[in-house]
Amino acid sequence: MKLSHFQFNLPKELLAEFPAENRDESRLMVIDRKKQTIEHKMFKDVIDYFDDGDVMILNNTKVFPARLYGNKEKTGARIEVFLLRELNAEQRLWDVLVDPARKIRIGNKLYFGDDDSLVAEVIDNTTSRGRTLRFLYDGSYEEFRNKLTELGETPIPKYISRDVTPEDAERYQTIYAKEEGSVAAPTAGLHFSKHLLKKLEIKGVNFAEVTLHVGLGTFNPVEVEDLSKHKMDSEELKITQEACDVVNNAKLNKKRVCAVGTTSMRAIESAVSSQRTLNPFDGWTNKFIFPPHDFSIADCMITNFHTPKSTLLMMISAFCGHDLMKRAYEEAVKEGYRFYSYGDAMLIL
């Protein structure tokens, strides 16, 4: 498979700028791989496809307010700083992206907040837009983190052309988010409401939580025609023994195992034993899933509609089958489904 196989025409108006009014009332396209059929439903209808003993795997990562705006010393130029990951808590070192990058060199200082209460010094260049910053702040580590939260804003994706609203802080977060560390939401999970989760629970569906902190690896563009040459950025992953037991027990009993989102799927495919069961994991993964790929754990998945040439679309192609995926996407465009982070959902059986 080549990069060009994942190009398709996506009208700009199908990129969702706002979430659906109610989480579980976005649209749901249901794809049956065995029957090769496509159905159109509402997300809350997802409950009709699951029974007692089935398992949904949820990524419980929590998005933090990763986008900051500062001013460069002397010139006062406004600089966007996108926090990627903390490198050293004691020294307050962070891996970040800066924009515009050409103005930011080693030794430069950036000032944040109306009172300049937070300062950062550039100590390294990592990539064309990447920098390592050392934050200078008079206060404890906890106070420093609170300051970042206070000054940062919800990192909604760049394609959304509007300003961030207070509503985004709630809606660009799953209702089961617990472990802070993501710079982007695991968006398939955004469709679950408290009410829907409760109904699934009453029906006997079990949940296994994994933690994959979504970083840039998920969104970095693929720039090579030969997919085997694309390198994913590593992202932090934790899978507990408890989650493994829930999943492996369901597999043993021939129950349905559903990965909620591409991040959950990448998490479990990074921790497969030689017996094709799920293993505990605590570390980093740079797993890149593209066709052909033999999936070991989940037999169905929930996902959003992804943009052309994205690594997410490549995983969907590997899971769904390329021709069926292409047919589904053509139908989605024709039917006006909403794409990307705040868009509609797809259930692949």
CSV table of C-alpha atoms in Angstrom, one decimal:
chain,number,residue,atom,x,y,z
A,1,MET,CA,0.0,0.0,0.0
A,2,LYS,CA,1.2,3.5,-0.9
A,3,LEU,CA,0.5,6.9,0.5
A,4,SER,CA,-1.4,7.8,-2.6
A,5,HIS,CA,-4.0,5.1,-1.9
A,6,PHE,CA,-5.2,7.1,1.0
A,7,GLN,CA,-6.0,10.3,-0.9
A,8,PHE,CA,-9.7,11.3,-1.3
A,9,ASN,CA,-11.6,14.5,-1.8
A,10,LEU,CA,-12.9,15.8,1.5
A,11,PRO,CA,-15.1,19.0,1.1
A,12,LYS,CA,-14.0,21.6,3.7
A,13,GLU,CA,-17.5,22.0,5.0
A,14,LEU,CA,-17.6,18.4,6.3
A,15,LEU,CA,-14.8,19.2,8.9
A,16,ALA,CA,-16.8,19.6,12.1
A,17,GLU,CA,-16.1,22.9,13.9
A,18,PHE,CA,-18.4,22.2,16.8
A,19,PRO,CA,-19.4,18.9,18.6
A,20,ALA,CA,-23.0,17.5,18.2
A,21,GLU,CA,-25.4,19.1,20.7
A,22,ASN,CA,-25.6,15.8,22.7
A,23,ARG,CA,-22.6,13.5,22.9
A,24,ASP,CA,-24.5,10.3,21.9
A,25,GLU,CA,-26.6,11.9,19.2
A,26,SER,CA,-23.9,12.2,16.5
A,27,ARG,CA,-24.5,9.9,13.5
A,28,LEU,CA,-23.1,6.4,13.4
A,29,MET,CA,-22.2,4.5,10.3
A,30,VAL,CA,-22.2,0.7,10.9
A,31,ILE,CA,-20.0,-1.4,8.7
A,32,ASP,CA,-20.3,-5.2,8.7
A,33,ARG,CA,-17.1,-6.7,7.3
A,34,LYS,CA,-18.6,-10.1,6.8
A,35,LYS,CA,-21.8,-9.0,5.1
A,36,GLN,CA,-20.0,-6.1,3.4
A,37,THR,CA,-22.9,-3.8,4.4
A,38,ILE,CA,-23.2,-0.2,5.4
A,39,GLU,CA,-26.0,1.1,7.7
A,40,HIS,CA,-26.8,4.6,9.0
A,41,LYS,CA,-27.7,5.0,12.7
A,42,MET,CA,-27.4,7.3,15.7
A,43,PHE,CA,-24.5,6.8,18.0
A,44,LYS,CA,-26.7,5.8,20.9
A,45,ASP,CA,-27.9,2.8,18.8
A,46,VAL,CA,-24.4,1.3,19.4
A,47,ILE,CA,-26.0,-0.5,22.4
A,48,ASP,CA,-27.9,-2.7,20.0
A,49,TYR,CA,-24.7,-4.4,18.8
A,50,PHE,CA,-23.4,-5.5,22.2
A,51,ASP,CA,-24.5,-8.1,24.7
A,52,ASP,CA,-23.8,-9.4,28.2
A,53,GLY,CA,-20.0,-10.2,28.6
A,54,ASP,CA,-18.8,-8.2,25.6
A,55,VAL,CA,-16.0,-5.8,26.4
A,56,MET,CA,-15.2,-2.2,25.3
A,57,ILE,CA,-11.6,-1.0,25.6
A,58,LEU,CA,-11.5,2.7,26.6
A,59,ASN,CA,-8.5,5.0,26.5
A,60,ASN,CA,-8.8,7.0,29.8
A,61,THR,CA,-6.2,9.6,29.0
A,62,LYS,CA,-7.0,13.2,29.9
A,63,VAL,CA,-6.2,16.2,27.7
A,64,PHE,CA,-4.3,19.0,29.4
A,65,PRO,CA,-4.5,22.7,28.3
A,66,ALA,CA,-1.4,22.3,26.1
A,67,ARG,CA,-1.5,25.5,24.0
A,68,LEU,CA,0.1,28.6,25.5
A,69,TYR,CA,0.7,32.1,24.0
A,70,GLY,CA,3.8,34.0,25.1
A,71,ASN,CA,5.9,37.0,24.0
A,72,LYS,CA,9.4,37.0,22.8
A,73,GLU,CA,11.9,39.1,24.8
A,74,LYS,CA,12.8,42.5,23.3
A,75,THR,CA,10.6,42.2,20.2
A,76,GLY,CA,7.4,41.3,22.1
A,77,ALA,CA,6.4,39.0,19.1
A,78,ARG,CA,3.5,36.7,20.0
A,79,ILE,CA,4.6,33.1,19.9
A,80,GLU,CA,2.4,30.0,20.2
A,81,VAL,CA,4.0,27.3,22.4
A,82,PHE,CA,2.4,23.8,22.2
A,83,LEU,CA,3.5,21.6,25.1
A,84,LEU,CA,4.2,18.0,23.9
A,85,ARG,CA,5.7,16.3,26.9
A,86,GLU,CA,7.5,16.9,30.1
A,87,LEU,CA,11.1,15.7,29.9
A,88,ASN,CA,12.3,16.5,33.4
A,89,ALA,CA,9.9,17.5,36.2
A,90,GLU,CA,12.7,18.7,38.6
A,91,GLN,CA,14.3,21.0,35.9
A,92,ARG,CA,11.0,21.9,34.4
A,93,LEU,CA,12.1,20.9,30.9
A,94,TRP,CA,9.5,20.4,28.2
A,95,ASP,CA,9.5,19.2,24.6
A,96,VAL,CA,7.4,21.8,22.7
A,97,LEU,CA,6.5,23.1,19.2
A,98,VAL,CA,6.7,26.8,18.6
A,99,ASP,CA,5.1,28.9,15.9
A,100,PRO,CA,6.4,30.9,14.1
A,101,ALA,CA,9.5,28.7,14.6
A,102,ARG,CA,12.0,30.7,12.5
A,103,LYS,CA,12.0,33.5,15.1
A,104,ILE,CA,12.9,31.2,18.1
A,105,ARG,CA,16.5,30.3,18.7
A,106,ILE,CA,18.5,28.8,21.5
A,107,GLY,CA,19.0,31.4,24.2
A,108,ASN,CA,15.8,33.3,23.5
A,109,LYS,CA,13.4,33.9,26.4
A,110,LEU,CA,9.6,33.8,26.3
A,111,TYR,CA,7.3,35.5,28.7
A,112,PHE,CA,3.8,34.3,29.6
A,113,GLY,CA,0.8,35.9,31.4
A,114,ASP,CA,-0.1,39.5,31.7
A,115,ASP,CA,2.3,39.8,34.6
A,116,ASP,CA,5.1,37.8,33.0
A,117,SER,CA,4.9,35.4,36.0
A,118,LEU,CA,6.1,32.5,33.9
A,119,VAL,CA,9.3,32.6,31.8
A,120,ALA,CA,10.8,30.0,29.5
A,121,GLU,CA,14.3,29.8,28.0
A,122,VAL,CA,15.0,27.9,24.8
A,123,ILE,CA,17.8,25.5,25.4
A,124,ASP,CA,17.7,23.2,22.3
A,125,ASN,CA,16.3,22.8,18.8
A,126,THR,CA,14.8,19.3,18.2
A,127,THR,CA,13.1,19.5,14.8
A,128,SER,CA,12.2,22.4,12.4
A,129,ARG,CA,9.4,23.5,14.8
A,130,GLY,CA,10.4,21.6,17.9
A,131,ARG,CA,12.3,23.1,20.8
A,132,THR,CA,13.3,22.2,24.4
A,133,LEU,CA,12.2,24.8,26.9
A,134,ARG,CA,13.3,25.3,30.5
A,135,PHE,CA,10.5,27.0,32.4
A,136,LEU,CA,11.6,29.5,35.2
A,137,TYR,CA,9.0,29.9,37.9
A,138,ASP,CA,9.2,30.9,41.6
A,139,GLY,CA,7.1,28.3,43.3
A,140,SER,CA,6.7,24.6,44.0
A,141,TYR,CA,6.2,22.0,41.2
A,142,GLU,CA,2.5,21.9,42.0
A,143,GLU,CA,2.2,25.7,41.7
A,144,PHE,CA,4.1,25.6,38.4
A,145,ARG,CA,1.7,22.9,37.0
A,146,ASN,CA,-1.3,25.0,38.2
A,147,LYS,CA,0.2,28.0,36.4
A,148,LEU,CA,0.5,26.0,33.1
A,149,THR,CA,-3.1,25.0,33.5
A,150,GLU,CA,-4.2,28.5,34.2
A,151,LEU,CA,-2.3,30.0,31.2
A,152,GLY,CA,-2.9,27.2,28.8
A,153,GLU,CA,-6.0,26.6,26.6
A,154,THR,CA,-7.8,23.5,25.3
A,155,PRO,CA,-5.7,22.3,22.4
A,156,ILE,CA,-8.5,21.9,19.9
A,157,PRO,CA,-7.1,20.9,16.4
A,158,LYS,CA,-5.8,23.6,14.1
A,159,TYR,CA,-8.3,23.0,11.4
A,160,ILE,CA,-11.0,24.5,13.7
A,161,SER,CA,-10.9,28.1,12.6
A,162,ARG,CA,-12.9,29.5,15.5
A,163,ASP,CA,-11.6,30.6,18.9
A,164,VAL,CA,-11.6,28.2,21.8
A,165,THR,CA,-14.8,28.4,23.9
A,166,PRO,CA,-15.3,27.4,27.6
A,167,GLU,CA,-17.4,24.5,26.3
A,168,ASP,CA,-14.4,23.0,24.6
A,169,ALA,CA,-12.7,22.3,28.0
A,170,GLU,CA,-15.6,19.9,28.7
A,171,ARG,CA,-16.4,18.6,25.2
A,172,TYR,CA,-12.9,18.0,24.0
A,173,GLN,CA,-12.5,15.4,26.8
A,174,THR,CA,-14.1,12.0,27.3
A,175,ILE,CA,-16.4,11.7,30.3
A,176,TYR,CA,-14.1,8.9,31.6
A,177,ALA,CA,-10.9,10.8,31.3
A,178,LYS,CA,-8.6,10.2,34.3
A,179,GLU,CA,-4.9,10.2,33.6
A,180,GLU,CA,-3.6,13.6,32.4
A,181,GLY,CA,-1.1,13.6,29.6
A,182,SER,CA,-2.7,14.0,26.2
A,183,VAL,CA,-2.3,16.9,23.8
A,184,ALA,CA,-5.3,15.6,21.8
A,185,ALA,CA,-8.5,13.8,22.7
A,186,PRO,CA,-9.1,10.1,21.9
A,187,THR,CA,-12.0,11.3,19.8
A,188,ALA,CA,-14.1,8.1,19.4
A,189,GLY,CA,-14.7,8.2,23.1
A,190,LEU,CA,-16.2,11.7,22.9
A,191,HIS,CA,-19.5,10.2,21.8
A,192,PHE,CA,-20.2,8.3,25.0
A,193,SER,CA,-22.6,10.1,27.5
A,194,LYS,CA,-23.0,9.1,31.1
A,195,HIS,CA,-26.4,7.8,30.3
A,196,LEU,CA,-25.2,5.6,27.4
A,197,LEU,CA,-22.4,4.1,29.5
A,198,LYS,CA,-24.8,3.3,32.2
A,199,LYS,CA,-27.2,1.6,29.8
A,200,LEU,CA,-24.3,-0.5,28.4
A,201,GLU,CA,-23.3,-1.5,31.9
A,202,ILE,CA,-26.9,-2.5,32.7
A,203,LYS,CA,-26.8,-4.7,29.6
A,204,GLY,CA,-23.8,-6.5,31.0
A,205,VAL,CA,-21.1,-4.9,28.8
A,206,ASN,CA,-17.7,-4.7,30.6
A,207,PHE,CA,-15.1,-2.0,30.3
A,208,ALA,CA,-11.3,-2.3,30.2
A,209,GLU,CA,-9.4,0.9,30.6
A,210,VAL,CA,-6.0,1.5,29.0
A,211,THR,CA,-3.9,4.7,29.0
A,212,LEU,CA,-2.3,6.0,25.8
A,213,HIS,CA,-1.2,9.6,26.0
A,214,VAL,CA,-1.9,11.0,22.6
A,215,GLY,CA,1.0,13.0,21.3
A,216,LEU,CA,2.0,14.1,17.9
A,217,GLY,CA,2.7,10.6,16.7
A,218,THR,CA,-1.0,10.2,16.0
A,219,PHE,CA,-1.2,13.3,13.8
A,220,ASN,CA,2.2,13.8,12.2
A,221,PRO,CA,1.7,13.8,8.4
A,222,VAL,CA,3.1,10.8,6.4
A,223,GLU,CA,5.5,12.2,3.9
A,224,VAL,CA,6.9,9.1,2.3
A,225,GLU,CA,5.1,7.2,-0.5
A,226,ASP,CA,6.4,3.8,0.9
A,227,LEU,CA,4.4,3.5,4.2
A,228,SER,CA,7.0,1.1,5.7
A,229,LYS,CA,9.4,4.0,5.8
A,230,HIS,CA,7.2,6.2,8.0
A,231,LYS,CA,8.4,6.6,11.6
A,232,MET,CA,5.8,7.2,14.3
A,233,ASP,CA,6.6,9.4,17.3
A,234,SER,CA,6.6,7.4,20.5
A,235,GLU,CA,3.6,7.8,22.9
A,236,GLU,CA,3.4,6.8,26.5
A,237,LEU,CA,1.3,3.7,27.2
A,238,LYS,CA,0.1,1.9,30.3
A,239,ILE,CA,-2.0,-1.3,30.4
A,240,THR,CA,-2.7,-2.9,33.8
A,241,GLN,CA,-3.1,-6.6,34.6
A,242,GLU,CA,-6.7,-5.9,35.6
A,243,ALA,CA,-7.5,-4.6,32.1
A,244,CYS,CA,-5.8,-7.6,30.5
A,245,ASP,CA,-7.9,-10.0,32.7
A,246,VAL,CA,-11.1,-8.4,31.5
A,247,VAL,CA,-10.1,-8.5,27.8
A,248,ASN,CA,-8.6,-12.0,27.9
A,249,ASN,CA,-11.5,-13.4,29.8
A,250,ALA,CA,-13.9,-12.1,27.1
A,251,LYS,CA,-11.8,-13.6,24.3
A,252,LEU,CA,-11.7,-16.9,26.1
A,253,ASN,CA,-15.5,-16.9,26.3
A,254,LYS,CA,-15.8,-15.9,22.6
A,255,LYS,CA,-17.3,-12.5,23.5
A,256,ARG,CA,-17.1,-9.4,21.4
A,257,VAL,CA,-14.0,-7.2,22.1
A,258,CYS,CA,-14.4,-3.6,20.9
A,259,ALA,CA,-11.5,-1.1,20.7
A,260,VAL,CA,-13.0,2.4,21.2
A,261,GLY,CA,-10.8,4.5,19.0
A,262,THR,CA,-7.6,4.2,17.1
A,263,THR,CA,-5.5,5.0,20.2
A,264,SER,CA,-7.1,2.0,22.1
A,265,MET,CA,-6.4,-0.2,19.1
A,266,ARG,CA,-2.8,0.9,18.9
A,267,ALA,CA,-2.4,0.4,22.6
A,268,ILE,CA,-3.6,-3.2,22.6
A,269,GLU,CA,-1.8,-4.1,19.4
A,270,SER,CA,1.4,-2.9,21.1
A,271,ALA,CA,1.0,-5.4,23.9
A,272,VAL,CA,0.1,-8.8,22.3
A,273,SER,CA,1.6,-12.1,23.7
A,274,SER,CA,2.7,-15.0,21.5
A,275,GLN,CA,-0.7,-16.6,22.4
A,276,ARG,CA,-2.5,-13.6,21.0
A,277,THR,CA,-3.7,-12.5,24.4
A,278,LEU,CA,-3.2,-9.0,26.0
A,279,ASN,CA,-0.1,-8.4,28.1
A,280,PRO,CA,0.4,-5.7,30.7
A,281,PHE,CA,2.5,-2.8,29.4
A,282,ASP,CA,4.3,0.2,31.0
A,283,GLY,CA,6.4,2.2,28.6
A,284,TRP,CA,6.4,3.8,25.2
A,285,THR,CA,5.0,2.7,21.8
A,286,ASN,CA,5.7,3.8,18.3
A,287,LYS,CA,3.5,1.2,16.7
A,288,PHE,CA,2.3,2.2,13.2
A,289,ILE,CA,-0.6,0.0,11.9
A,290,PHE,CA,-1.1,0.0,8.1
A,291,PRO,CA,-2.3,-2.7,5.6
A,292,PRO,CA,-1.7,-5.6,5.7
A,293,HIS,CA,-2.0,-6.1,9.5
A,294,ASP,CA,-3.2,-9.1,11.4
A,295,PHE,CA,-5.2,-7.8,14.4
A,296,SER,CA,-4.9,-10.0,17.5
A,297,ILE,CA,-7.2,-8.7,20.2
A,298,ALA,CA,-10.2,-6.7,19.1
A,299,ASP,CA,-12.8,-8.0,16.6
A,300,CYS,CA,-14.7,-4.7,16.2
A,301,MET,CA,-13.9,-1.0,16.7
A,302,ILE,CA,-15.5,2.4,17.0
A,303,THR,CA,-13.7,5.3,15.3
A,304,ASN,CA,-14.3,8.8,13.9
A,305,PHE,CA,-14.0,9.8,10.2
A,306,HIS,CA,-10.4,10.7,9.5
A,307,THR,CA,-8.6,13.0,7.1
A,308,PRO,CA,-6.9,11.9,3.8
A,309,LYS,CA,-3.4,10.4,4.1
A,310,SER,CA,-3.5,10.2,7.9
A,311,THR,CA,-2.1,7.3,9.9
A,312,LEU,CA,-5.5,6.9,11.4
A,313,LEU,CA,-7.1,6.2,8.0
A,314,MET,CA,-4.4,3.7,7.3
A,315,MET,CA,-5.3,1.7,10.5
A,316,ILE,CA,-9.0,1.8,9.5
A,317,SER,CA,-8.1,0.5,6.1
A,318,ALA,CA,-6.1,-2.4,7.7
A,319,PHE,CA,-9.0,-3.3,10.0
A,320,CYS,CA,-11.9,-2.7,7.6
A,321,GLY,CA,-10.4,-3.8,4.3
A,322,HIS,CA,-9.3,-1.2,1.9
A,323,ASP,CA,-12.1,-1.5,-0.7
A,324,LEU,CA,-14.8,-1.5,1.9
A,325,MET,CA,-13.2,1.5,3.7
A,326,LYS,CA,-13.1,3.4,0.5
A,327,ARG,CA,-16.8,2.6,-0.2
A,328,ALA,CA,-17.7,3.7,3.3
A,329,TYR,CA,-15.8,7.0,3.0
A,330,GLU,CA,-17.4,7.8,-0.4
A,331,GLU,CA,-20.8,7.2,1.2
A,332,ALA,CA,-19.9,9.3,4.2
A,333,VAL,CA,-19.0,12.3,1.9
A,334,LYS,CA,-22.1,11.8,-0.1
A,335,GLU,CA,-24.3,11.6,3.0
A,336,GLY,CA,-22.7,14.6,4.6
A,337,TYR,CA,-21.2,12.9,7.6
A,338,ARG,CA,-19.1,15.2,9.8
A,339,PHE,CA,-15.3,14.5,9.8
A,340,TYR,CA,-12.5,14.6,12.3
A,341,SER,CA,-12.3,15.3,16.1
A,342,TYR,CA,-15.8,16.7,16.6
A,343,GLY,CA,-17.3,14.7,13.8
A,344,ASP,CA,-19.5,11.6,13.5
A,345,ALA,CA,-18.6,8.0,14.3
A,346,MET,CA,-18.2,4.6,12.6
A,347,LEU,CA,-18.7,1.1,14.1
A,348,ILE,CA,-16.8,-1.6,12.2
A,349,LEU,CA,-18.0,-5.1,13.0
